[in-house]
Coordinates of C-alpha atoms in Angstrom, one line a residue:
Chain J
M11 CA 0.2 0.3 -0.2
A12 CA 1.1 3.2 -0.6
L13 CA 0.2 6.4 0.5
K14 CA 2.0 8.6 -2.1
D15 CA -0.4 7.4 -4.1
I16 CA -2.6 9.4 -3.5
T17 CA -3.0 12.8 -5.2
L18 CA -3.5 15.4 -2.2
G19 CA -4.6 19.4 -4.0
Q20 CA -5.5 19.2 -7.3
Y21 CA -3.1 21.4 -9.2
F22 CA -2.2 20.8 -12.3
P23 CA 0.7 22.6 -13.4
G24 CA 0.4 24.5 -17.0
N25 CA 0.7 27.6 -18.7
S26 CA -2.4 28.2 -19.7
L27 CA -4.1 31.8 -19.5
L28 CA -6.0 30.6 -16.5
H29 CA -3.3 29.4 -14.6
Q30 CA -1.8 32.8 -15.4
L31 CA -3.6 35.0 -13.6
D32 CA -3.3 36.7 -10.8
P33 CA -4.7 34.6 -7.9
R34 CA -6.9 37.5 -6.2
T35 CA -8.1 37.7 -10.1
K36 CA -9.2 34.5 -9.7
L37 CA -10.8 33.8 -6.3
I38 CA -12.7 37.6 -7.2
A39 CA -14.3 35.4 -10.1
V40 CA -14.7 32.7 -8.7
T41 CA -17.0 34.7 -5.8
L42 CA -18.8 36.5 -8.5
Y43 CA -19.7 33.5 -10.5
I44 CA -20.6 31.2 -7.5
V45 CA -23.1 34.3 -6.7
S46 CA -24.4 34.6 -10.4
L47 CA -25.3 31.1 -10.3
F48 CA -27.5 31.8 -7.1
L49 CA -29.0 35.0 -9.2
A50 CA -29.8 32.8 -12.3
Y51 CA -33.4 31.9 -12.9
R52 CA -34.0 29.5 -16.1
F53 CA -32.3 27.9 -19.1
V54 CA -31.2 31.7 -20.5
T55 CA -29.5 32.9 -17.6
Y56 CA -28.1 29.2 -16.2
G57 CA -27.2 28.9 -20.2
L58 CA -24.9 31.3 -20.3
L59 CA -22.9 30.9 -17.3
F60 CA -22.8 26.9 -18.9
L61 CA -20.8 28.5 -21.8
L62 CA -18.5 30.9 -19.8
L63 CA -17.8 27.8 -17.5
A64 CA -16.9 26.0 -21.5
L65 CA -15.1 28.5 -22.1
A66 CA -13.2 28.2 -18.9
V67 CA -12.9 24.3 -19.0
R68 CA -11.6 25.0 -22.6
I69 CA -8.5 27.6 -21.6
S70 CA -7.2 26.3 -19.1
R71 CA -6.7 22.8 -21.0
V72 CA -7.4 20.8 -17.3
P73 CA -8.4 17.4 -18.8
L74 CA -12.3 16.7 -18.4
K75 CA -11.8 13.4 -17.0
S76 CA -10.1 14.7 -14.2
L77 CA -12.7 17.4 -13.8
V78 CA -15.8 14.8 -13.9
G79 CA -13.8 12.5 -11.7
G80 CA -13.7 15.2 -9.0
M81 CA -17.7 15.0 -9.0
K82 CA -17.9 12.1 -7.6
P83 CA -18.0 12.6 -3.5
V84 CA -21.4 14.9 -4.5
V85 CA -23.0 12.2 -6.5
F86 CA -25.3 11.4 -3.3
I87 CA -25.8 14.6 -2.3
L88 CA -27.3 15.2 -6.3
V89 CA -29.2 12.5 -5.7
F90 CA -31.1 13.3 -2.9
T91 CA -31.6 17.6 -3.8
A92 CA -32.6 16.1 -6.9
L93 CA -35.5 13.9 -5.6
I94 CA -36.6 16.1 -3.3
N95 CA -37.3 18.6 -5.1
L96 CA -38.2 16.3 -7.8
F97 CA -41.4 15.6 -5.6
Y98 CA -41.7 18.2 -3.3
T99 CA -42.5 21.1 -5.6
P100 CA -46.3 22.3 -5.6
G101 CA -46.8 23.3 -9.5
E102 CA -50.0 23.8 -11.7
T103 CA -48.8 21.5 -14.8
V104 CA -48.9 17.7 -13.2
L105 CA -47.1 14.9 -14.7
L106 CA -47.1 12.2 -12.8
K107 CA -49.0 10.5 -10.1
V108 CA -48.1 7.9 -8.3
W109 CA -49.3 7.7 -4.4
V110 CA -48.5 10.2 -2.5
L111 CA -45.7 11.0 -4.8
T112 CA -46.4 13.6 -7.2
V113 CA -43.9 15.0 -9.9
T114 CA -45.0 18.4 -11.8
L115 CA -43.6 20.6 -15.1
E116 CA -42.1 22.8 -11.9
G117 CA -40.8 20.3 -10.2
V118 CA -38.9 18.7 -13.5
L119 CA -37.4 21.7 -14.3
S120 CA -36.6 22.4 -10.3
A121 CA -34.4 19.5 -10.2
F122 CA -32.7 19.8 -13.2
F123 CA -31.4 23.6 -12.5
M124 CA -30.9 22.6 -8.7
V125 CA -28.3 19.6 -10.3
A126 CA -27.0 21.5 -12.4
R127 CA -26.1 24.8 -10.2
I128 CA -24.5 22.1 -7.6
L129 CA -22.9 21.0 -10.5
M130 CA -21.3 24.0 -12.1
L131 CA -20.8 25.7 -9.0
I132 CA -18.6 22.5 -7.9
A133 CA -16.8 22.7 -11.2
G134 CA -16.1 26.0 -11.4
T135 CA -14.1 26.0 -8.0
F136 CA -12.3 23.1 -8.5
L137 CA -11.2 25.1 -11.5
L138 CA -9.8 27.6 -9.1
T139 CA -7.8 24.8 -7.6
Y140 CA -7.1 23.0 -10.7
T141 CA -5.0 25.9 -12.0
T142 CA -3.6 27.6 -9.4
S143 CA -0.9 26.4 -6.5
P144 CA -1.5 26.1 -3.1
I145 CA 0.9 28.3 -2.4
L146 CA -0.3 31.2 -4.5
L147 CA -3.8 30.6 -3.3
T148 CA -2.8 32.1 0.3
D149 CA -0.9 34.2 -0.8
G150 CA -3.8 35.4 -3.2
M151 CA -5.9 35.0 -0.3
E152 CA -3.5 36.9 2.1
S153 CA -3.8 40.2 -0.3
L154 CA -7.1 39.9 -0.6
L155 CA -8.5 40.3 3.5
G156 CA -5.2 42.6 3.6
P157 CA -7.7 45.4 4.5
L158 CA -8.5 43.3 7.4
K159 CA -6.1 43.7 9.5
A160 CA -6.4 47.3 9.6
V161 CA -9.2 45.4 12.9
H162 CA -6.4 43.6 14.0
V163 CA -6.9 40.4 12.7
P164 CA -3.8 38.6 12.2
V165 CA -4.2 37.7 8.3
H166 CA -0.1 37.3 7.7
E167 CA 0.3 34.7 10.2
L168 CA -2.9 32.9 9.2
S169 CA -1.7 32.6 5.9
M170 CA 1.7 32.1 6.6
M171 CA 0.6 28.6 9.1
M172 CA -1.9 27.3 6.1
S173 CA 1.6 27.7 4.0
I174 CA 3.5 25.7 5.9
A175 CA 0.8 23.7 7.0
L176 CA 0.5 22.7 3.1
R177 CA 3.9 22.3 2.8
F178 CA 4.5 19.8 5.0
I179 CA 1.7 17.3 3.9
P180 CA 3.6 15.2 1.4
T181 CA 6.4 15.3 4.4
L182 CA 4.4 14.0 6.9
I183 CA 2.4 11.6 3.8
E184 CA 6.1 10.4 3.7
E185 CA 7.1 9.1 7.0
T186 CA 3.6 7.9 7.9
D187 CA 4.9 5.6 4.9
K188 CA 8.3 5.0 6.3
I189 CA 7.1 4.6 9.7
M190 CA 4.4 2.0 8.8
S191 CA 6.9 0.0 6.7
A192 CA 9.4 -0.1 9.3
Q193 CA 7.1 -1.5 11.8
R194 CA 5.4 -3.6 9.6
A195 CA 9.1 -5.0 9.4
R196 CA 8.6 -5.6 12.9
G197 CA 5.5 -7.8 12.4
A198 CA 2.9 -4.5 13.3
D199 CA -0.3 -5.8 11.2
F200 CA -2.0 -2.4 10.3
E201 CA -4.5 -4.6 8.5
S202 CA -7.1 -6.8 10.1
G203 CA -8.7 -7.1 13.5
G204 CA -11.4 -5.6 14.9
L205 CA -12.3 -1.9 15.5
I206 CA -10.0 -1.9 18.8
R207 CA -7.1 -3.8 17.6
R208 CA -7.0 -2.0 15.0
A209 CA -7.0 1.4 16.6
K210 CA -4.0 -0.6 19.1
A211 CA -2.5 -0.6 16.2
M212 CA -2.2 2.9 15.4
V213 CA 0.6 3.5 18.3
P214 CA 3.2 2.3 17.2
L215 CA 2.6 4.6 13.9
L216 CA 1.1 7.6 15.6
V217 CA 3.6 8.1 18.5
P218 CA 6.8 8.5 16.9
L219 CA 4.9 10.5 13.6
F220 CA 3.9 13.3 16.5
I221 CA 7.4 12.8 17.6
S222 CA 8.7 13.9 14.3
A223 CA 6.4 16.2 13.4
F224 CA 7.1 18.4 16.8
R225 CA 10.7 18.1 15.5
R226 CA 10.5 19.0 12.4
A227 CA 7.8 21.8 14.0
D228 CA 10.9 23.1 16.3
E229 CA 13.0 22.9 13.5
L230 CA 11.6 24.7 11.1
A231 CA 11.0 27.3 13.8
V232 CA 14.0 27.8 14.9
A233 CA 15.6 27.7 11.4
M234 CA 13.0 30.8 10.5
E235 CA 13.9 32.5 13.6
C236 CA 18.1 31.9 12.6
R237 CA 16.6 34.2 9.7
C238 CA 15.3 37.1 11.1
Y239 CA 11.7 36.4 10.4
H240 CA 9.3 38.1 12.9
G241 CA 6.0 37.9 11.5
G242 CA 4.6 40.3 8.9
E243 CA 5.6 43.5 9.7
G244 CA 7.9 45.5 6.9
R245 CA 7.9 42.0 5.3
T246 CA 8.9 42.0 1.8
R247 CA 7.6 39.3 -0.6
M248 CA 9.6 37.1 -3.4
R249 CA 6.6 36.4 -5.6
R250 CA 5.0 40.1 -5.7
L251 CA 1.0 39.7 -7.0
Q252 CA 0.7 42.7 -9.4
Y253 CA -2.6 43.1 -11.9
Q254 CA -2.1 42.8 -15.6
G255 CA -3.9 43.2 -18.2
R256 CA -5.7 40.7 -18.6
D257 CA -7.0 40.6 -15.1
W258 CA -8.7 43.5 -15.3
M259 CA -10.6 42.2 -18.2
V260 CA -11.9 38.9 -16.7
L261 CA -12.7 41.0 -13.6
G262 CA -14.6 43.1 -16.1
L263 CA -16.3 40.2 -17.7
M264 CA -16.8 38.7 -14.5
A265 CA -18.8 41.9 -13.7
V266 CA -20.4 42.1 -16.4
V267 CA -21.7 38.9 -16.3
T268 CA -22.5 39.2 -13.3
V269 CA -25.0 42.4 -13.8
L270 CA -26.7 40.9 -16.5
V271 CA -27.7 37.1 -15.2
G272 CA -29.0 39.2 -12.1
V273 CA -31.0 41.0 -14.5
L274 CA -32.3 38.5 -17.1
G275 CA -33.3 36.4 -13.8
R276 CA -34.9 39.0 -12.7
M277 CA -36.9 39.4 -15.9
G278 CA -38.1 35.2 -15.7
W279 CA -35.2 34.2 -18.1
Chain L
M25 CA 25.2 -23.9 -2.0
Q26 CA 21.5 -22.7 -2.2
P27 CA 20.4 -19.3 -1.6
I28 CA 18.9 -17.9 1.2
L29 CA 17.0 -15.3 -0.4
E30 CA 16.4 -15.0 -3.9
T31 CA 15.1 -12.9 -7.1
K32 CA 14.3 -13.7 -10.1
K33 CA 13.7 -11.4 -12.8
L34 CA 12.4 -8.5 -10.2
S35 CA 10.5 -5.3 -11.1
H36 CA 9.3 -2.8 -9.4
V37 CA 6.9 0.3 -10.9
Y38 CA 5.8 2.6 -9.2
S39 CA 2.7 4.2 -9.3
A40 CA 1.9 1.8 -12.3
G41 CA -0.8 2.9 -14.7
T42 CA -0.3 7.3 -13.7
P43 CA 1.4 10.0 -15.1
F44 CA 3.9 9.5 -12.3
E45 CA 4.5 6.5 -13.1
R46 CA 8.6 5.5 -13.2
G47 CA 10.6 1.8 -13.1
A48 CA 12.7 1.4 -10.2
L49 CA 13.8 -2.1 -10.4
L50 CA 14.4 -4.1 -14.0
D51 CA 14.8 -7.6 -14.1
V52 CA 16.9 -7.8 -10.9
D53 CA 18.5 -11.4 -10.3
F54 CA 20.0 -10.9 -6.8
T55 CA 21.3 -13.7 -4.6
A56 CA 22.3 -13.8 -1.2
Y57 CA 23.7 -17.5 0.9
P58 CA 23.8 -18.5 3.9
G59 CA 26.3 -16.5 6.6
E60 CA 27.5 -14.7 3.9
Y61 CA 28.0 -10.9 4.6
L62 CA 27.0 -9.0 1.7
G63 CA 27.3 -5.5 0.6
I64 CA 24.7 -3.5 -1.6
I65 CA 25.9 -0.2 -3.0
G66 CA 24.0 2.5 -4.9
H67 CA 23.8 6.2 -4.4
T68 CA 19.9 8.0 -3.6
G69 CA 17.8 6.9 -6.0
S70 CA 19.4 3.9 -7.3
G71 CA 16.4 1.4 -6.6
K72 CA 18.7 -0.3 -3.6
S73 CA 15.6 1.0 -0.5
T74 CA 13.5 -0.9 -3.2
L75 CA 15.4 -3.8 -3.7
I76 CA 15.6 -4.5 0.2
Q77 CA 12.5 -4.2 0.8
H78 CA 11.1 -6.6 -1.3
L79 CA 13.6 -9.2 0.5
N80 CA 11.5 -9.0 3.6
G81 CA 7.8 -8.8 1.5
L82 CA 6.8 -5.8 2.5
L83 CA 7.0 -4.8 -1.1
K84 CA 5.4 -6.8 -3.6
P85 CA 6.8 -7.1 -6.6
T86 CA 5.3 -5.7 -9.9
G87 CA 7.1 -8.4 -11.8
G88 CA 9.2 -11.6 -10.8
Q89 CA 9.3 -13.4 -7.7
V90 CA 11.5 -13.4 -4.5
F91 CA 12.3 -16.8 -2.5
F92 CA 13.4 -17.3 0.8
Q93 CA 14.9 -20.4 1.5
G94 CA 13.9 -22.0 -2.3
E95 CA 9.8 -20.9 -1.6
D96 CA 7.8 -17.9 -3.0
I97 CA 7.2 -15.4 -0.2
W98 CA 4.0 -14.7 -2.1
A99 CA 3.0 -17.7 -2.1
S100 CA 0.6 -17.3 0.6
P101 CA -0.2 -14.4 3.3
A102 CA 1.4 -16.8 5.9
A103 CA 4.7 -17.0 3.7
T104 CA 5.0 -13.5 3.5
R105 CA 3.9 -13.3 6.9
Q106 CA 6.8 -15.9 8.2
T107 CA 9.3 -14.1 6.1
R108 CA 8.7 -10.9 7.3
F109 CA 10.3 -12.3 10.4
Q110 CA 13.1 -14.6 9.1
V111 CA 14.2 -11.6 7.2
G112 CA 15.1 -8.5 9.7
L113 CA 14.7 -5.2 7.9
V114 CA 17.0 -2.0 9.9
F115 CA 15.9 1.2 8.2
Q116 CA 17.7 4.6 7.9
Y117 CA 17.8 6.1 10.5
P118 CA 15.4 3.6 12.9
E119 CA 15.5 5.5 15.7
Y120 CA 12.6 7.7 14.4
Q121 CA 10.4 4.0 14.8
L122 CA 10.7 4.0 18.6
F123 CA 7.3 4.5 20.0
E124 CA 7.3 2.5 23.6
E125 CA 7.3 3.7 27.2
T126 CA 10.7 1.5 28.2
V127 CA 13.5 0.3 26.0
Y128 CA 12.5 -2.7 26.9
K129 CA 9.0 -2.8 25.9
D130 CA 9.7 -1.6 22.5
I131 CA 13.1 -3.9 21.8
A132 CA 10.0 -6.4 22.6
F133 CA 7.8 -5.4 20.2
G134 CA 8.5 -7.7 17.7
P135 CA 9.0 -10.9 19.9
R136 CA 5.6 -10.3 20.7
N137 CA 4.2 -9.7 17.2
M138 CA 5.8 -13.3 16.9
G139 CA 3.6 -14.6 19.7
L140 CA 6.3 -15.7 21.2
E141 CA 5.8 -16.5 25.0
E142 CA 7.0 -14.4 28.1
G143 CA 10.2 -16.0 28.7
E144 CA 11.6 -16.7 25.2
I145 CA 10.3 -12.8 24.6
D146 CA 12.6 -11.6 27.5
R147 CA 15.6 -13.7 27.3
R148 CA 15.7 -12.1 23.5
V149 CA 15.0 -9.0 24.5
R150 CA 18.4 -8.9 26.9
Q151 CA 20.5 -10.6 24.6
A152 CA 20.0 -8.4 21.9
A153 CA 20.4 -5.6 23.8
G154 CA 23.7 -7.1 25.1
F155 CA 24.5 -7.4 21.0
V156 CA 24.1 -3.7 20.8
G157 CA 26.3 -2.7 24.3
L158 CA 23.1 -1.5 26.1
R159 CA 22.9 -1.6 30.1
E160 CA 20.7 -3.3 32.1
E161 CA 19.5 -0.2 33.7
Q162 CA 18.9 1.3 30.5
L163 CA 16.2 -1.2 29.4
E164 CA 13.8 0.5 32.1
K165 CA 14.5 3.7 30.8
S166 CA 12.2 5.4 28.3
P167 CA 13.4 5.6 24.5
F168 CA 13.3 9.5 24.7
E169 CA 15.6 10.1 27.1
L170 CA 18.7 7.9 25.2
S171 CA 21.2 9.7 22.6
G172 CA 21.0 9.3 19.3
G173 CA 23.5 7.1 19.1
Q174 CA 22.1 4.6 21.8
K175 CA 18.6 5.1 20.0
R176 CA 20.0 4.0 17.2
R177 CA 20.9 0.6 19.0
V178 CA 17.3 0.3 20.4
A179 CA 15.6 0.6 17.5
I180 CA 18.6 -2.5 15.4
A181 CA 18.3 -4.5 19.1
G182 CA 14.4 -4.7 18.3
V183 CA 15.1 -6.0 14.7
I184 CA 17.8 -8.4 16.3
A185 CA 16.1 -9.7 19.2
M186 CA 13.4 -11.1 16.3
E187 CA 16.4 -13.4 15.3
P188 CA 16.5 -13.0 12.0
K189 CA 18.1 -15.2 9.4
V190 CA 19.0 -12.3 7.2
L191 CA 19.7 -9.2 8.6
I192 CA 19.7 -6.6 6.5
L193 CA 20.4 -2.9 7.3
D194 CA 20.0 0.3 5.3
E195 CA 22.7 2.5 6.3
P196 CA 23.3 2.2 9.9
T197 CA 25.7 4.4 10.2
A198 CA 24.3 7.5 9.1
G199 CA 24.5 10.9 10.5
L200 CA 26.6 8.7 13.6
D201 CA 30.6 9.9 14.5
P202 CA 33.6 7.8 13.8
V203 CA 33.3 5.8 17.6
G204 CA 29.8 5.1 16.8
V205 CA 30.1 3.5 13.4
E206 CA 32.7 1.8 14.1
S207 CA 30.8 0.3 17.0
I208 CA 27.7 -0.1 15.5
L209 CA 29.8 -2.1 12.7
G210 CA 31.0 -4.1 15.5
N211 CA 27.5 -5.0 17.4
I212 CA 26.8 -5.9 13.7
R213 CA 29.9 -8.2 13.3
D214 CA 28.9 -9.7 16.7
Y215 CA 26.0 -11.0 15.5
H216 CA 26.9 -12.3 11.9
Q217 CA 29.5 -14.4 14.5
A218 CA 27.5 -15.4 16.5
H219 CA 24.1 -16.9 14.8
N220 CA 25.9 -17.2 11.2
A221 CA 23.3 -14.8 9.9
T222 CA 23.3 -13.7 6.7
I223 CA 23.8 -9.8 6.9
I224 CA 23.4 -7.6 4.4
L225 CA 24.6 -3.7 4.4
V226 CA 23.0 -1.6 2.4
S227 CA 25.5 1.8 2.3
H228 CA 27.0 4.3 -0.4
S229 CA 29.7 5.0 1.2
M230 CA 32.8 2.5 -0.4
E231 CA 35.4 2.5 2.4
E232 CA 32.8 1.2 4.3
V233 CA 31.7 -1.0 2.7
A234 CA 35.2 -2.2 1.4
R235 CA 36.3 -3.3 5.1
T236 CA 33.2 -5.4 5.9
V237 CA 31.7 -7.0 3.9
D238 CA 33.0 -10.7 1.3
R239 CA 30.8 -9.8 -1.3
L240 CA 29.0 -6.8 -3.3
V241 CA 26.6 -5.6 -4.9
V242 CA 26.4 -3.0 -7.1
V243 CA 22.3 -1.1 -7.5
N244 CA 22.3 1.6 -10.2
D245 CA 19.3 3.2 -12.3
G246 CA 17.4 -0.5 -11.0
V247 CA 19.8 -2.9 -12.6
I248 CA 22.9 -5.1 -11.5
P249 CA 25.9 -4.0 -13.0
Y250 CA 28.7 -5.3 -10.7
Q251 CA 29.1 -7.8 -8.5
G252 CA 31.1 -9.9 -6.7
T253 CA 34.2 -9.3 -3.6
P254 CA 35.0 -5.7 -3.1
S255 CA 38.0 -6.2 -5.4
E256 CA 36.9 -7.4 -8.0
V257 CA 33.7 -4.5 -8.4
F258 CA 36.6 -1.9 -7.5
R259 CA 38.1 -2.6 -10.7
H260 CA 35.7 -0.9 -12.2
G261 CA 36.9 2.0 -11.4
P262 CA 36.0 4.6 -14.3
E263 CA 32.8 3.0 -14.2
L264 CA 31.5 3.0 -10.5
E265 CA 32.9 6.6 -10.5
A266 CA 30.1 7.5 -13.8
M267 CA 27.6 6.0 -11.3
G268 CA 28.2 8.4 -8.6
L269 CA 29.8 5.5 -6.4
G270 CA 33.6 6.6 -6.7
V271 CA 36.0 4.2 -5.0
P272 CA 38.0 4.0 -1.6
Q273 CA 40.2 7.0 -1.5
M274 CA 43.0 4.6 -1.2
T275 CA 41.9 2.3 -4.0
R276 CA 41.9 6.0 -6.0
V277 CA 45.6 6.9 -4.8
F278 CA 47.2 3.7 -5.5
N279 CA 45.5 3.4 -9.1
R280 CA 46.6 6.9 -9.5
L281 CA 50.1 5.7 -8.3
R282 CA 50.3 3.5 -11.2
A283 CA 49.3 5.9 -14.0
M284 CA 52.6 7.5 -12.7
G285 CA 53.8 4.3 -13.6
V286 CA 54.8 3.5 -9.4
D287 CA 55.0 -0.7 -9.1
V288 CA 52.0 -1.2 -6.4
G289 CA 49.7 -3.9 -6.1
R290 CA 45.8 -3.6 -7.3
S291 CA 43.8 -4.4 -5.1
V292 CA 44.3 -2.1 -2.1
Y293 CA 41.2 -0.3 -0.7
T294 CA 42.2 -0.1 3.7
I295 CA 44.8 1.7 5.1
Q296 CA 46.1 -1.4 6.3
Q297 CA 47.1 -3.0 3.0
A298 CA 47.9 0.6 1.8
K299 CA 50.1 0.2 4.2
Q300 CA 51.2 -3.3 3.5
A301 CA 51.6 -2.2 -0.8
V302 CA 53.7 0.6 0.3
L303 CA 56.6 -1.1 1.9
D304 CA 56.1 -3.6 -0.9
A305 CA 57.0 -1.3 -3.3
M306 CA 59.7 0.5 -1.4
A307 CA 61.1 -3.3 0.0
G308 CA 61.4 -3.6 -4.0
K309 CA 63.2 -0.6 -4.9
G310 CA 65.5 -1.0 -2.4
A311 CA 66.5 -4.4 -3.6
E312 CA 67.4 -2.6 -6.8

């Protein structure tokens, strides 16, 4: 069993326009996109947003297969939502009536749009994580949350913690793999037995793992202090985020789409 | 002689079928004979760690077979489990796998998993502790109170206590001071002689293997290009250097001397041999 095979974070390295966009632009754009999804009402507005999504996927060159693959965990929610909407939407045009269950045209439409909304919402956010490396994403969030510093929210510290956590996930997985092998070589058995036996079998894995995590944290803190780290105050950055022309264009497009969808939705389209 | 451990056309591919696929071993035929002290040498990423993890059934081959005492270790789950007890594997930096409250309990972890009775466990723990030079009163201490070198001894004792027929050690001396290196290598030699066990020492230090092992296996890019006695292997000096391994410093000095026209012996790789070779050469000159 190789824990290493688990893909963590879904970043797909690439060089498309979507990859090159400023992470802040992408964060804002996705937020606007989600807002529009909730403003959308019928075919025209949903169709518009779908076209936008299809275009973005196309530009990003993220394989459709991995995008669809990521949807698997939500299948249950989708089915559940669809059924609830299908049977419990009151309406005039009754299509089918079996026992206490009534299916109306309104119900069918509502189920369809609900599923479409969830799918597009997930696809949109996936696209963000597929095209933005976790580090850039934290940088973008830090920059966007910057104004909160005025009310004493430790924005820099929070984002530093997040970057460090992200940085150490692969390291800890590797470490887990190593300790598991070492204990298995001494006859430890992680796979068989009841719940209690299995929980007990985790002790030889978790104790060394925790110790090494603390040791690493300690070493990292010392290394950072040696290099005079003292928080965000007056700290310069290696990657400086800068809006480019294309960022303004994308933001402008998103603003227009949001307003358009809002207005059209209101008009019942 | 029947080999105690043998691989036939052993291949291993990591993450098969994904874009991250990479081969670590390719049709490797490896043999270890009972009672021999074998060295495996290769630089980081050569596939040597992958190879040794196949020898006790931690990794399942993606191609080929592994035999322990003539039996396929993957023939049945029981055979695999038995092999893990018979082929002891000490990982790199084994001190990071300690977890018990006392040194005694940690060393007893392996024997206890084997299902031995309490008296036998006690005997094995004390004997293993003796092999690695741990004192009686240290057994009741927490392993985390010990120094780095002592922790490593505890971890090695934890594997020795299972009394494996084959003991594999992955860079057991990494990060130790010269005195620590000598003493660990001495402990391993003691176990080798006391149990007539097969020892497989993995290293990237030519100096270290040159003076300890009977036979040497070179692993590079997932294949075994050379094997034989150290002096046989060191004849491939330039090729080894191209693999980023090189030959012991002494051998290099003497190869250079020979290239300069000094008449010295070929198989020189320790300081003792160097001294003898220099004395011989000087005696030869004196006679002229």
